[in-house]
XYZ file of C-alpha atoms in Angstrom:
744
model
C -6.187 -9.721 11.152
C -7.150 -13.448 10.971
C -10.787 -12.686 11.846
C -11.088 -9.968 9.235
C -9.588 -12.105 6.527
C -11.694 -15.044 7.600
C -14.826 -12.925 7.046
C -13.417 -11.692 3.733
C -12.740 -15.193 2.583
C -16.202 -16.491 3.540
C -17.898 -13.482 1.952
C -15.896 -13.952 -1.279
C -16.783 -17.663 -1.302
C -20.508 -17.054 -0.806
C -20.628 -13.991 -3.223
C -18.364 -15.751 -5.713
C -20.389 -14.656 -8.795
C -20.303 -11.020 -7.715
C -16.539 -11.125 -6.842
C -15.606 -12.822 -10.039
C -17.694 -10.417 -12.129
C -16.077 -7.427 -10.356
C -12.538 -8.675 -11.184
C -13.438 -9.526 -14.774
C -15.111 -6.089 -15.176
C -12.045 -4.335 -13.690
C -9.705 -6.273 -16.011
C -11.890 -5.297 -19.012
C -12.099 -1.662 -17.978
C -8.333 -1.354 -17.465
C -7.709 -3.144 -20.679
C -9.762 -0.564 -22.516
C -7.904 2.220 -20.740
C -4.604 0.703 -21.733
C -5.749 0.339 -25.384
C -6.711 4.006 -25.576
C -3.856 5.444 -23.535
C -1.291 7.674 -25.229
C 2.052 6.153 -26.067
C 4.330 5.588 -23.073
C 7.074 8.214 -22.641
C 10.753 7.465 -23.187
C 12.188 7.328 -19.671
C 15.781 7.130 -20.915
C 18.485 6.236 -18.380
C 19.141 9.391 -16.430
C 21.695 9.207 -13.631
C 21.142 12.342 -11.574
C 24.171 13.506 -9.602
C 26.813 11.853 -11.667
C 29.510 13.705 -13.633
C 28.623 11.826 -16.837
C 24.983 12.884 -16.584
C 26.006 16.498 -15.816
C 28.109 16.489 -18.956
C 25.264 15.049 -21.049
C 22.921 17.810 -19.767
C 25.429 20.489 -20.624
C 25.947 19.007 -24.081
C 22.207 19.302 -24.728
C 22.323 22.950 -23.592
C 25.497 24.052 -25.384
C 25.021 21.921 -28.524
C 21.316 22.365 -29.344
C 19.942 19.884 -31.719
C 22.885 17.530 -31.291
C 20.883 15.108 -29.068
C 23.754 13.766 -27.045
C 21.724 10.693 -25.951
C 20.304 9.999 -29.416
C 20.668 6.663 -31.083
C 23.466 5.987 -33.538
C 24.638 3.160 -35.702
C 28.177 2.261 -36.688
C 28.271 0.387 -39.987
C 31.635 -1.485 -40.043
C 33.034 -2.406 -43.479
C 35.768 -4.961 -43.872
C 37.480 -5.512 -47.191
C 37.787 -9.018 -48.696
C 40.975 -10.869 -47.770
C 44.029 -9.419 -49.488
C 42.218 -6.148 -50.438
C 42.114 -2.685 -48.952
C 38.868 -0.912 -48.092
C 40.399 2.122 -49.856
C 40.440 0.271 -53.188
C 38.349 2.230 -55.734
C 35.557 -0.381 -56.043
C 35.320 -0.939 -52.326
C 35.353 2.756 -51.575
C 32.541 3.396 -54.059
C 30.460 0.629 -52.317
C 30.986 2.219 -48.950
C 30.131 5.683 -50.211
C 27.050 4.398 -51.989
C 25.811 2.745 -48.743
C 26.320 5.895 -46.753
C 24.501 7.963 -49.384
C 21.638 5.501 -49.377
C 21.154 6.040 -45.626
C 21.837 9.853 -45.474
C 18.225 10.901 -46.236
C 16.522 7.931 -44.516
C 13.804 7.895 -41.878
C 14.833 9.611 -38.601
C 18.414 10.112 -39.877
C 19.951 13.450 -38.918
C 23.504 12.760 -39.971
C 25.541 10.253 -41.981
C 29.335 10.493 -41.682
C 31.318 8.489 -44.189
C 34.686 7.043 -43.234
C 36.687 8.677 -45.981
C 35.691 12.188 -44.979
C 36.176 11.621 -41.215
C 39.296 9.517 -41.424
C 37.544 6.420 -39.887
C 39.779 4.025 -41.667
C 42.107 1.560 -39.867
C 45.903 1.961 -40.264
C 46.167 -1.306 -42.259
C 43.429 -0.024 -44.619
C 41.267 -3.125 -44.220
C 38.515 -1.715 -42.025
C 36.346 1.434 -42.073
C 33.194 2.529 -40.354
C 30.404 5.016 -41.037
C 28.349 6.700 -38.267
C 24.621 7.216 -38.758
C 22.861 9.515 -36.255
C 19.119 9.467 -35.520
C 16.776 11.879 -33.945
C 15.337 9.159 -31.632
C 16.717 7.705 -28.441
C 18.013 4.164 -28.213
C 15.098 1.683 -28.342
C 12.909 4.211 -30.080
C 14.273 3.999 -33.618
C 11.432 3.057 -35.983
C 11.147 -0.264 -37.688
C 11.394 1.441 -41.031
C 14.698 3.032 -40.109
C 16.251 -0.145 -38.832
C 15.015 -2.038 -41.868
C 16.629 0.535 -44.142
C 19.833 0.184 -42.183
C 19.936 -3.580 -42.570
C 18.959 -3.412 -46.237
C 21.800 -0.943 -46.992
C 24.241 -3.215 -45.160
C 23.015 -6.138 -47.200
C 23.588 -4.292 -50.451
C 27.191 -3.719 -49.398
C 27.559 -7.397 -48.544
C 26.244 -8.335 -51.993
C 29.072 -6.171 -53.398
C 31.648 -8.410 -51.666
C 32.296 -6.558 -48.415
C 31.930 -7.907 -44.868
C 29.450 -5.555 -43.183
C 28.133 -5.557 -39.592
C 26.200 -2.954 -37.529
C 26.983 -1.821 -34.031
C 25.821 1.043 -31.931
C 22.510 1.731 -30.192
C 20.195 2.075 -33.227
C 19.381 -1.672 -33.222
C 18.649 -1.675 -29.473
C 15.223 -3.084 -29.022
C 12.710 -1.265 -26.899
C 12.392 -4.431 -24.780
C 13.034 -8.055 -25.532
C 9.850 -10.011 -25.729
C 9.553 -12.334 -22.785
C 6.614 -14.373 -24.044
C 8.638 -17.550 -24.524
C 10.236 -17.223 -21.123
C 6.883 -16.846 -19.354
C 5.409 -19.692 -21.398
C 8.237 -22.021 -20.306
C 7.806 -20.902 -16.703
C 4.011 -21.402 -16.830
C 4.406 -24.883 -18.389
C 6.779 -26.000 -15.656
C 4.594 -24.407 -12.994
C 1.550 -26.332 -14.279
C 3.501 -29.643 -14.040
C 4.606 -28.868 -10.491
C 1.108 -27.938 -9.428
C -0.471 -31.077 -10.872
C 2.066 -33.203 -9.110
C 1.628 -31.252 -5.848
C -2.199 -31.159 -5.754
C -3.128 -34.235 -7.800
C -6.007 -32.274 -9.371
C -6.148 -30.378 -12.635
C -8.669 -27.873 -11.168
C -6.472 -27.183 -8.171
C -3.406 -26.790 -10.423
C -5.136 -24.558 -12.910
C -6.642 -22.126 -10.421
C -3.323 -20.502 -9.328
C -2.264 -20.173 -12.892
C -5.495 -18.554 -13.891
C -5.523 -16.069 -10.995
C -1.854 -15.184 -11.553
C -2.465 -14.379 -15.198
C -5.433 -12.199 -14.287
C -3.366 -10.300 -11.690
C -0.441 -9.814 -13.997
C -2.734 -8.788 -16.885
C -4.407 -6.223 -14.659
C -1.044 -4.884 -13.410
C 0.543 -4.582 -16.872
C -2.647 -2.952 -18.257
C -2.557 -0.418 -15.418
C 1.084 0.365 -16.110
C 0.267 0.856 -19.812
C -2.880 2.842 -19.141
C -1.314 5.190 -16.606
C 2.031 5.363 -18.352
C 1.657 8.886 -19.801
C 0.196 10.219 -16.525
C 2.752 8.716 -14.134
C 5.732 8.644 -16.518
C 5.874 4.854 -16.647
C 7.295 3.476 -19.875
C 7.021 -0.115 -21.164
C 10.444 -0.742 -19.644
C 8.963 -0.603 -16.136
C 6.670 -3.516 -16.883
C 9.535 -6.097 -17.141
C 10.052 -6.560 -13.470
C 6.307 -6.259 -12.788
C 5.589 -9.157 -15.192
C 8.331 -11.351 -13.834
C 7.448 -10.855 -10.185
C 3.721 -10.630 -10.565
C 3.600 -13.991 -12.210
C 5.845 -15.607 -9.616
C 4.166 -14.267 -6.489
C 0.707 -14.508 -7.961
C 1.067 -18.241 -8.411
C 2.727 -18.631 -5.023
C 0.105 -16.710 -3.072
C -2.756 -18.617 -4.714
C -0.925 -21.896 -4.027
C -0.765 -21.007 -0.296
C -4.486 -20.284 -0.127
C -5.543 -23.377 -2.092
C -3.250 -25.634 -0.122
C -4.666 -24.457 3.233
C -8.227 -24.771 1.829
C -7.576 -28.396 0.896
C -6.101 -29.116 4.323
C -9.234 -27.633 5.995
C -11.473 -29.769 3.773
C -9.538 -32.856 4.747
C -9.874 -31.876 8.391
C -13.627 -32.112 7.896
C -14.720 -28.477 7.428
C -17.431 -27.574 5.075
C -16.210 -25.776 1.883
C -17.272 -22.234 2.837
C -15.815 -22.673 6.340
C -12.625 -24.086 4.881
C -12.374 -21.053 2.533
C -12.782 -18.641 5.482
C -10.193 -20.434 7.553
C -7.779 -20.634 4.662
C -8.138 -16.851 4.143
C -7.765 -16.212 7.894
C -4.585 -18.254 8.297
C -2.705 -18.655 4.954
C -4.245 -15.304 3.887
C -2.604 -13.556 6.846
C 0.776 -15.057 5.791
C 0.084 -13.838 2.208
C -0.618 -10.291 3.455
C 2.600 -9.954 5.355
C 4.630 -11.864 2.764
C 3.334 -9.414 0.259
C 4.197 -6.472 2.412
C 7.861 -7.583 2.673
C 8.027 -7.842 -1.118
C 6.394 -4.397 -1.459
C 8.861 -2.887 0.982
C 11.769 -4.373 -0.853
C 10.570 -3.100 -4.188
C 9.546 0.344 -3.066
C 12.895 0.605 -1.389
C 14.552 0.726 -4.821
C 13.531 4.387 -4.747
C 16.383 5.217 -2.336
C 19.002 4.205 -4.906
C 18.528 7.458 -6.838
C 18.022 6.029 -10.339
C 14.633 7.171 -11.695
C 14.249 4.129 -13.949
C 14.967 1.627 -11.170
C 12.558 3.445 -8.863
C 9.807 3.323 -11.390
C 10.410 -0.391 -12.029
C 10.303 -1.102 -8.309
C 7.099 0.932 -7.726
C 5.358 -0.575 -10.700
C 6.281 -4.086 -9.592
C 5.126 -3.280 -6.055
C 1.779 -2.253 -7.449
C 1.495 -5.519 -9.281
C 2.313 -7.425 -6.026
C -0.484 -5.476 -4.264
C -2.915 -6.741 -6.926
C -1.589 -10.300 -6.539
C -2.332 -10.137 -2.775
C -5.817 -8.794 -3.371
C -6.484 -11.462 -5.928
C -5.358 -14.168 -3.516
C -7.595 -12.921 -0.749
C -10.798 -12.395 -2.805
C -10.720 -14.035 -6.267
C -9.172 -17.279 -5.105
C -11.808 -17.941 -2.464
C -14.459 -16.925 -5.014
C -13.221 -19.409 -7.598
C -12.943 -22.057 -4.854
C -16.666 -21.485 -4.425
C -17.208 -22.710 -7.909
C -14.907 -25.664 -7.446
C -15.838 -26.721 -3.972
C -14.566 -30.138 -3.089
C -13.411 -30.804 -6.614
C -10.144 -29.098 -5.627
C -9.326 -32.431 -4.030
C -8.369 -35.530 -6.048
C -11.480 -37.560 -6.975
C -10.609 -40.344 -4.474
C -10.637 -37.896 -1.549
C -13.950 -36.188 -2.231
C -15.895 -38.858 -0.488
C -16.209 -37.941 3.229
C -15.191 -41.397 4.434
C -12.193 -41.477 2.190
C -11.318 -37.977 3.248
C -11.439 -39.034 6.830
C -9.192 -41.928 6.075
C -6.825 -39.582 4.248
C -6.777 -37.207 7.236
C -5.853 -40.110 9.454
C -3.237 -41.165 7.002
C -1.956 -37.622 7.087
C -0.947 -38.198 10.686
C 1.612 -40.705 9.427
C 5.031 -39.185 8.733
C 5.354 -37.623 5.191
C 8.506 -36.210 3.599
C 8.277 -32.927 5.469
C 7.808 -34.672 8.822
C 10.717 -36.992 8.225
C 13.020 -34.185 7.174
C 12.069 -32.033 10.157
C 12.718 -34.838 12.602
C 16.089 -35.513 10.918
C 17.098 -31.894 11.398
C 15.826 -31.868 15.045
C 18.137 -34.881 15.740
C 21.140 -33.153 14.201
C 20.548 -29.391 14.448
C 24.170 -28.341 14.878
C 25.491 -30.491 11.982
C 22.729 -29.264 9.669
C 23.163 -25.598 10.637
C 26.983 -25.612 10.375
C 26.981 -27.596 7.159
C 24.408 -25.282 5.536
C 26.254 -22.103 6.554
C 29.626 -23.421 5.372
C 28.082 -24.618 2.090
C 26.555 -21.233 1.353
C 29.731 -19.510 2.505
C 31.806 -21.529 0.003
C 29.355 -20.673 -2.772
C 29.636 -17.003 -1.779
C 33.441 -16.843 -2.055
C 33.527 -15.843 -5.777
C 31.486 -12.743 -4.875
C 34.688 -11.389 -3.255
C 35.975 -10.938 -6.811
C 32.777 -9.145 -7.918
C 33.420 -6.609 -10.670
C 30.520 -4.396 -11.680
C 29.758 -2.832 -15.018
C 27.190 -2.569 -17.746
C 27.893 -5.294 -20.317
C 27.628 -4.022 -23.921
C 27.954 -5.509 -27.368
C 31.020 -7.476 -26.282
C 28.763 -9.702 -24.146
C 26.377 -10.538 -26.949
C 26.589 -13.875 -28.847
C 28.964 -13.990 -31.853
C 25.876 -14.776 -33.962
C 24.696 -11.121 -33.592
C 25.780 -8.368 -35.953
C 26.453 -6.114 -32.933
C 29.028 -8.511 -31.510
C 30.711 -8.967 -34.851
C 30.845 -5.205 -35.460
C 32.461 -4.834 -31.965
C 35.058 -7.458 -32.807
C 35.849 -5.861 -36.224
C 36.388 -2.519 -34.636
C 38.618 -3.951 -31.882
C 40.755 -5.684 -34.516
C 40.957 -2.739 -36.839
C 41.253 0.200 -34.403
C 42.089 -1.367 -31.052
C 39.926 -2.567 -28.078
C 39.503 0.927 -26.684
C 37.852 2.145 -29.818
C 34.545 0.563 -28.619
C 34.598 2.685 -25.486
C 35.834 6.205 -26.341
C 35.713 8.828 -23.540
C 34.060 12.144 -24.323
C 35.613 15.136 -22.574
C 33.449 18.207 -22.300
C 35.588 21.395 -21.857
C 33.383 24.154 -20.508
C 35.417 27.254 -21.420
C 32.660 29.780 -20.913
C 34.155 33.017 -19.709
C 37.691 31.832 -20.425
C 39.787 34.405 -22.423
C 41.241 31.800 -24.776
C 38.820 28.824 -25.151
C 40.784 27.217 -28.011
C 44.000 27.396 -26.062
C 42.288 25.935 -22.993
C 40.876 23.011 -24.997
C 44.212 22.343 -26.586
C 45.924 22.295 -23.200
C 43.293 19.830 -21.936
C 43.853 17.598 -24.996
C 47.599 17.660 -24.580
C 47.368 16.834 -20.856
C 45.011 13.896 -21.476
C 47.115 12.604 -24.340
C 50.058 12.276 -21.983
C 48.227 9.958 -19.586
C 49.130 6.236 -19.571
C 46.443 4.231 -21.244
C 45.457 6.898 -23.874
C 46.316 5.973 -27.465
C 44.728 8.927 -29.251
C 42.970 12.228 -28.706
C 40.927 13.978 -31.346
C 41.002 17.726 -32.057
C 38.524 19.785 -30.034
C 35.160 20.338 -31.677
C 33.544 23.622 -30.583
C 29.946 24.595 -30.388
C 28.510 27.519 -32.390
C 29.052 29.962 -29.494
C 32.744 28.903 -29.271
C 32.685 28.438 -25.513
C 32.335 24.706 -25.178
C 34.415 21.921 -26.824
C 34.223 18.199 -27.071
C 37.450 16.197 -27.025
C 37.477 12.391 -27.604
C 40.079 10.285 -25.863
C 40.627 6.697 -27.034
C 41.694 4.295 -24.288
C 44.040 1.433 -24.944
C 41.698 -1.072 -23.268
C 38.067 -2.176 -23.775
C 35.079 -0.376 -22.173
C 34.491 -2.966 -19.477
C 38.122 -3.454 -18.409
C 39.370 -2.274 -15.060
C 42.216 -0.233 -16.705
C 39.589 1.896 -18.517
C 37.891 2.663 -15.224
C 41.280 3.660 -13.764
C 41.809 5.990 -16.767
C 38.493 7.720 -16.208
C 39.422 8.346 -12.598
C 42.869 9.565 -13.640
C 41.373 12.143 -16.027
C 38.992 13.327 -13.336
C 41.731 13.614 -10.870
C 43.615 15.841 -13.268
C 40.542 18.098 -13.941
C 41.031 20.414 -10.894
C 44.614 21.133 -11.904
C 43.514 21.837 -15.515
C 40.834 24.230 -14.208
C 43.406 26.123 -12.263
C 45.707 26.294 -15.212
C 43.181 27.135 -17.936
C 40.057 28.296 -16.175
C 37.970 25.583 -18.041
C 35.943 22.914 -16.384
C 36.592 19.397 -17.684
C 33.850 16.735 -17.402
C 34.314 13.109 -18.543
C 31.244 11.541 -20.169
C 30.153 9.123 -22.894
C 28.650 5.625 -22.518
C 31.783 4.148 -20.977
C 32.020 6.890 -18.344
C 28.263 6.644 -17.683
C 28.549 2.941 -17.080
C 31.399 3.545 -14.672
C 29.356 6.135 -12.830
C 26.365 3.782 -12.683
C 28.469 1.113 -11.031
C 29.883 3.633 -8.491
C 26.382 4.896 -7.646
C 25.141 1.370 -7.133
C 28.073 0.608 -4.802
C 27.434 3.808 -2.810
C 23.699 3.003 -2.479
C 24.120 -0.674 -1.569
C 24.520 -0.282 2.243
C 21.809 2.407 2.713
C 19.407 0.338 0.659
C 20.209 -2.835 2.532
C 19.732 -1.051 5.835
C 16.336 0.391 4.843
C 14.931 -2.790 3.382
C 16.210 -5.250 5.987
C 15.471 -2.813 8.807
C 11.860 -2.267 7.760
C 11.361 -5.971 7.102
C 12.734 -6.995 10.514
C 10.304 -4.640 12.190
C 7.461 -6.098 10.144
C 8.471 -9.636 10.994
C 8.804 -8.666 14.663
C 5.123 -7.727 14.523
C 4.163 -10.879 12.612
C 6.000 -13.382 14.844
C 6.141 -11.425 18.089
C 9.749 -12.473 18.432
C 13.132 -10.765 18.282
C 15.255 -13.659 17.253
C 13.099 -15.129 14.436
C 13.233 -11.934 12.299
C 16.988 -11.590 12.873
C 17.465 -15.238 11.890
C 15.342 -14.637 8.818
C 17.413 -11.586 7.742
C 20.717 -13.437 8.398
C 19.607 -16.373 6.296
C 18.588 -14.086 3.458
C 21.957 -12.424 3.419
C 23.599 -15.858 3.163
C 21.420 -16.884 0.216
C 21.995 -13.582 -1.677
C 25.825 -13.822 -1.081
C 25.797 -17.357 -2.436
C 23.728 -16.378 -5.436
C 26.090 -13.462 -6.193
C 28.959 -15.925 -5.918
C 27.293 -18.158 -8.441
C 26.691 -15.245 -10.825
C 30.416 -14.237 -10.600
C 31.529 -17.794 -11.144
C 29.426 -18.216 -14.266
C 29.227 -14.803 -15.899
C 32.561 -13.316 -14.802
C 34.829 -16.385 -14.435
C 33.053 -18.480 -17.142
C 32.388 -21.637 -15.142
C 29.762 -23.696 -16.971
C 29.052 -20.671 -19.120
C 28.625 -22.631 -22.234
C 25.782 -24.600 -20.747
C 23.622 -21.500 -20.654
C 24.865 -19.929 -23.847
C 27.402 -17.346 -22.540
C 30.045 -16.796 -25.232
C 31.849 -13.886 -23.553
C 32.486 -13.344 -19.878
C 32.744 -9.878 -18.355
C 31.679 -7.740 -15.405
C 28.443 -8.432 -13.525
C 25.664 -6.001 -14.371
C 26.006 -3.099 -11.989
C 22.342 -3.234 -10.995
C 22.546 -6.858 -10.100
C 23.437 -6.782 -6.354
C 20.785 -4.111 -5.485
C 18.300 -5.672 -7.848
C 18.827 -9.109 -6.344
C 18.635 -7.859 -2.799
C 15.357 -6.013 -3.544
C 13.647 -8.860 -5.339
C 14.995 -11.899 -3.458
C 14.529 -10.388 -0.034
C 10.832 -10.017 -0.614
C 10.518 -13.539 -2.171
C 12.617 -15.138 0.593
C 10.338 -13.631 3.272
C 7.363 -15.265 1.481
C 8.699 -18.717 2.440
C 9.762 -17.482 5.835
C 6.362 -16.108 6.688
C 4.442 -18.981 5.259
C 6.526 -21.710 6.894
C 7.192 -20.113 10.225
C 3.607 -18.844 10.730
C 2.453 -22.463 10.557
C 5.186 -23.394 13.093
C 4.164 -20.535 15.371
C 0.480 -21.485 14.873
C 1.192 -24.955 16.291
C 3.269 -23.412 19.102
C 0.490 -20.891 19.999
C -1.993 -23.687 20.137
C 0.052 -25.523 22.740
C 2.601 -27.734 21.086
C 6.215 -27.962 22.289
C 8.796 -26.039 20.175
C 10.181 -29.187 18.529
C 6.735 -30.568 17.864
C 5.634 -27.271 16.394
C 8.601 -27.381 13.947
C 7.527 -30.880 12.840
C 3.873 -29.795 12.485
C 4.800 -26.786 10.408
C 6.950 -28.957 8.057
C 4.262 -31.663 7.841
C 1.699 -29.233 6.462
C 3.848 -26.671 4.598
C 7.094 -28.183 3.484
C 5.512 -29.715 0.343
C 3.745 -26.411 -0.509
C 6.880 -24.294 0.053
C 8.887 -26.693 -2.099
C 6.273 -26.449 -4.885
C 6.193 -22.676 -4.573
C 9.966 -22.468 -4.795
C 10.106 -24.769 -7.866
C 7.464 -22.555 -9.495
C 9.429 -19.433 -8.760
C 12.669 -20.997 -9.971
C 11.014 -22.131 -13.185
C 9.622 -18.663 -13.861
C 13.037 -17.047 -13.389
C 14.992 -19.879 -15.086
C 12.849 -19.334 -18.234
C 14.669 -15.991 -18.745
C 18.030 -17.806 -18.994
C 17.279 -18.705 -22.503
C 16.938 -15.124 -23.624
C 19.587 -13.609 -25.924
C 19.992 -10.378 -23.931
C 22.916 -10.904 -21.496
C 21.478 -8.785 -18.726
C 18.103 -10.586 -18.783
C 19.951 -13.928 -18.874
C 22.023 -12.863 -15.881
C 18.948 -11.645 -14.050
C 17.092 -14.942 -14.591
C 20.033 -17.043 -13.509
C 20.792 -14.958 -10.431
C 17.170 -14.865 -9.168
C 16.630 -18.588 -9.835
C 19.825 -19.428 -7.922
C 18.928 -17.100 -5.035
C 15.444 -18.611 -4.676
C 16.910 -22.141 -4.793
C 19.531 -21.412 -2.102
C 17.010 -19.607 0.109
C 14.124 -22.037 -0.134
C 16.059 -25.327 -0.013
C 19.011 -24.438 2.170
C 17.995 -21.489 4.375
C 14.294 -22.110 4.964
C 14.366 -25.942 4.794
C 17.584 -26.522 6.732
C 18.822 -23.449 8.618
C 15.375 -22.421 9.872
C 14.382 -25.714 11.573
C 17.935 -26.211 12.889
C 17.991 -22.739 14.377
C 14.507 -23.061 15.849
C 15.487 -26.410 17.348
C 18.579 -24.962 19.021
C 16.675 -21.908 20.287
C 13.664 -23.809 21.663
C 11.177 -21.496 23.488
C 13.791 -18.755 23.280
C 12.920 -18.410 19.601
C 9.577 -16.860 20.562
C 10.996 -14.503 23.254
C 9.798 -10.949 23.214
C 10.986 -8.438 25.812
C 8.241 -7.195 28.069
C 8.673 -3.535 26.972
C 8.089 -4.677 23.409
C 5.145 -6.902 24.396
C 3.301 -3.780 25.470
C 3.884 -1.802 22.246
C 3.933 -4.536 19.575
C 0.346 -5.120 18.388
C -0.988 -8.646 18.407
C -2.395 -9.043 14.933
C -3.134 -12.768 15.234
C -1.502 -13.927 12.046
C -1.749 -17.550 13.205
C -5.606 -17.489 13.595
C -5.632 -18.110 17.321
C -8.880 -16.223 17.522
C -10.563 -18.573 15.121
C -12.237 -20.771 17.752
C -14.225 -23.676 16.238
C -16.280 -26.574 17.279
C -14.983 -29.986 16.195
C -15.446 -30.115 12.440
C -18.103 -32.199 10.805
C -17.737 -33.543 7.275
C -19.517 -31.774 4.538
C -22.771 -33.275 3.287
C -22.165 -36.073 0.799
C -21.996 -34.824 -2.780
C -21.933 -31.165 -1.688
C -19.054 -29.357 -3.297
C -20.428 -25.848 -3.374
C -20.433 -24.930 0.238
C -24.101 -23.684 0.095
C -25.264 -25.901 2.964
C -25.986 -24.297 6.356
C -22.921 -23.549 8.389
C -21.900 -26.310 10.755
C -19.112 -24.500 12.514
C -19.053 -21.326 14.527
C -16.212 -18.888 14.533
C -15.710 -16.648 17.513
C -15.088 -13.062 16.576
């Protein structure tokens, strides 16, 4: 492996113009493909195998044209203080608003409150329902503009008007500001780390090229592979983070080889052969984790994972080829100006033997390994305690800031009609083949109405064939409350008895039931997913490190960091600790996808630091150093780079905390916390402490495994070199004759 990547790095360095031209041409070609590609399909949010999805599918079949998953808007009207919404003038304003929207763009139905009885008991609040022939996120700008204009006309007449529902749901929140913040912080970190603008700018440039190519591919192949714009969210976030990190790893090793006296092209080859090997296997762990999202059984999540995995593949290829090529243009200018002179570089190399921050920290840990290990584990364990109270759900309008019209509409409906009104349950009564469908539907409605927690049940609405009915049950509690979940399970538990009594099948559906089913499916998939991802990654790390204990330690440390990050998410988003600092106005359940999503993403990223740090430790051990000395050597060279890489990753994710969308905010916070815990506690404290306690046993591999585990030489042991000679004065291109030989 190291030899092949060494050759690839040297070739890319020497053929830098060709390599750069090929990447630029590929980016241009894919950009043209993306520009001319058909519009991306609407992937929706299907949940195969759940009762709610089965009911949705049956609704589409039995109620043709109804579009059960179509977008809708609830326009909530509140009368001025001391007045009734049923007052003549107010009623006329409401009816005029509904009539204004009835024949609007994409509108298929406009139900006014005075015809449907959608008026609160105290007569102060009413709502109108506007239905669209488009799915949520696909309502046209013209339609949403008309909706907001009509609402404004009613406000001008003196009413308080707000809009809820899914019609205003954006197709995807722009993340440009988040990426810009992350890039700016990354640039500052890189300048401080490398002390050179060129060295700092190169990882940013290559990461942008890799992400641009990945997003363009997703867009261009969207109609062919069924990838919508939604799938690019994770690809953009991860592609940017790992793209910068992988380039930083290569550039850092290249600089180290230059300071050791190697000529630029030799340094590029050695950087690709050593750090490049770590990049390959770090990338593979990320790809395994992302591709493993396919086992969850949610099509949208699987597509997001596969699209992001493809972007990571591109990031790895960019790091192995384009980064060495661009280093060919930069040469020794990747070093600070004062170190470009060979004599000064030699002095710097000698100075590098003096203890730096990484060396001092490693020696501190080696002196107190038990205290560091126990303290770190206890600290992460305490942070993980809130995760025991983890409650999953899909936050809706109730989690939005009060400055949004959706949140205000939610609050108006809760005050006027009760908290459960925002989460009605739709019961589908399949009475096909039943002698008395109407009697069966009535019996179902009566049975559900008698359950605790149900405040109202609407009359059954039959389809044209008269064999299927929809009954709406109104819970007494909000859609994200545990009591509502219990009510859904209670209705489903009653369904078999109702089928025996009436012959009709009862299915519970609607957005609230769908959210409950999503959470349950995520819970059911968690352990299988964890087993697949961690199992495959442990096998991969077994091959990389030729050790049994190091991969197990890596997996255990990852589980600690994820548990601590989930605990932090629960404490902030569910309990409300420090919530105001990051703009959380309403606490609630944790997004149901969060645990699996965090496991998938963070496992791959955590293994980046594990592979990059521990391969350097193993490299020193393979070359003859004692276990403790090898730990110090690994930290002397790589602690600063891993710290910089982690800060970059944290800054990229933390940029998303400022977004208005609660789920994206939670995602950014959770990932940033997980990376911080993993990089600075697990990899910087637990790893050296554990290796110090294990000693040579850390690299133990049973003899039966020695015979079957391939030796892929990640550490570059096969890169045999003569003592390095400094590059010719003033030569920064690496075009001079080779001075070093590499055994292959």
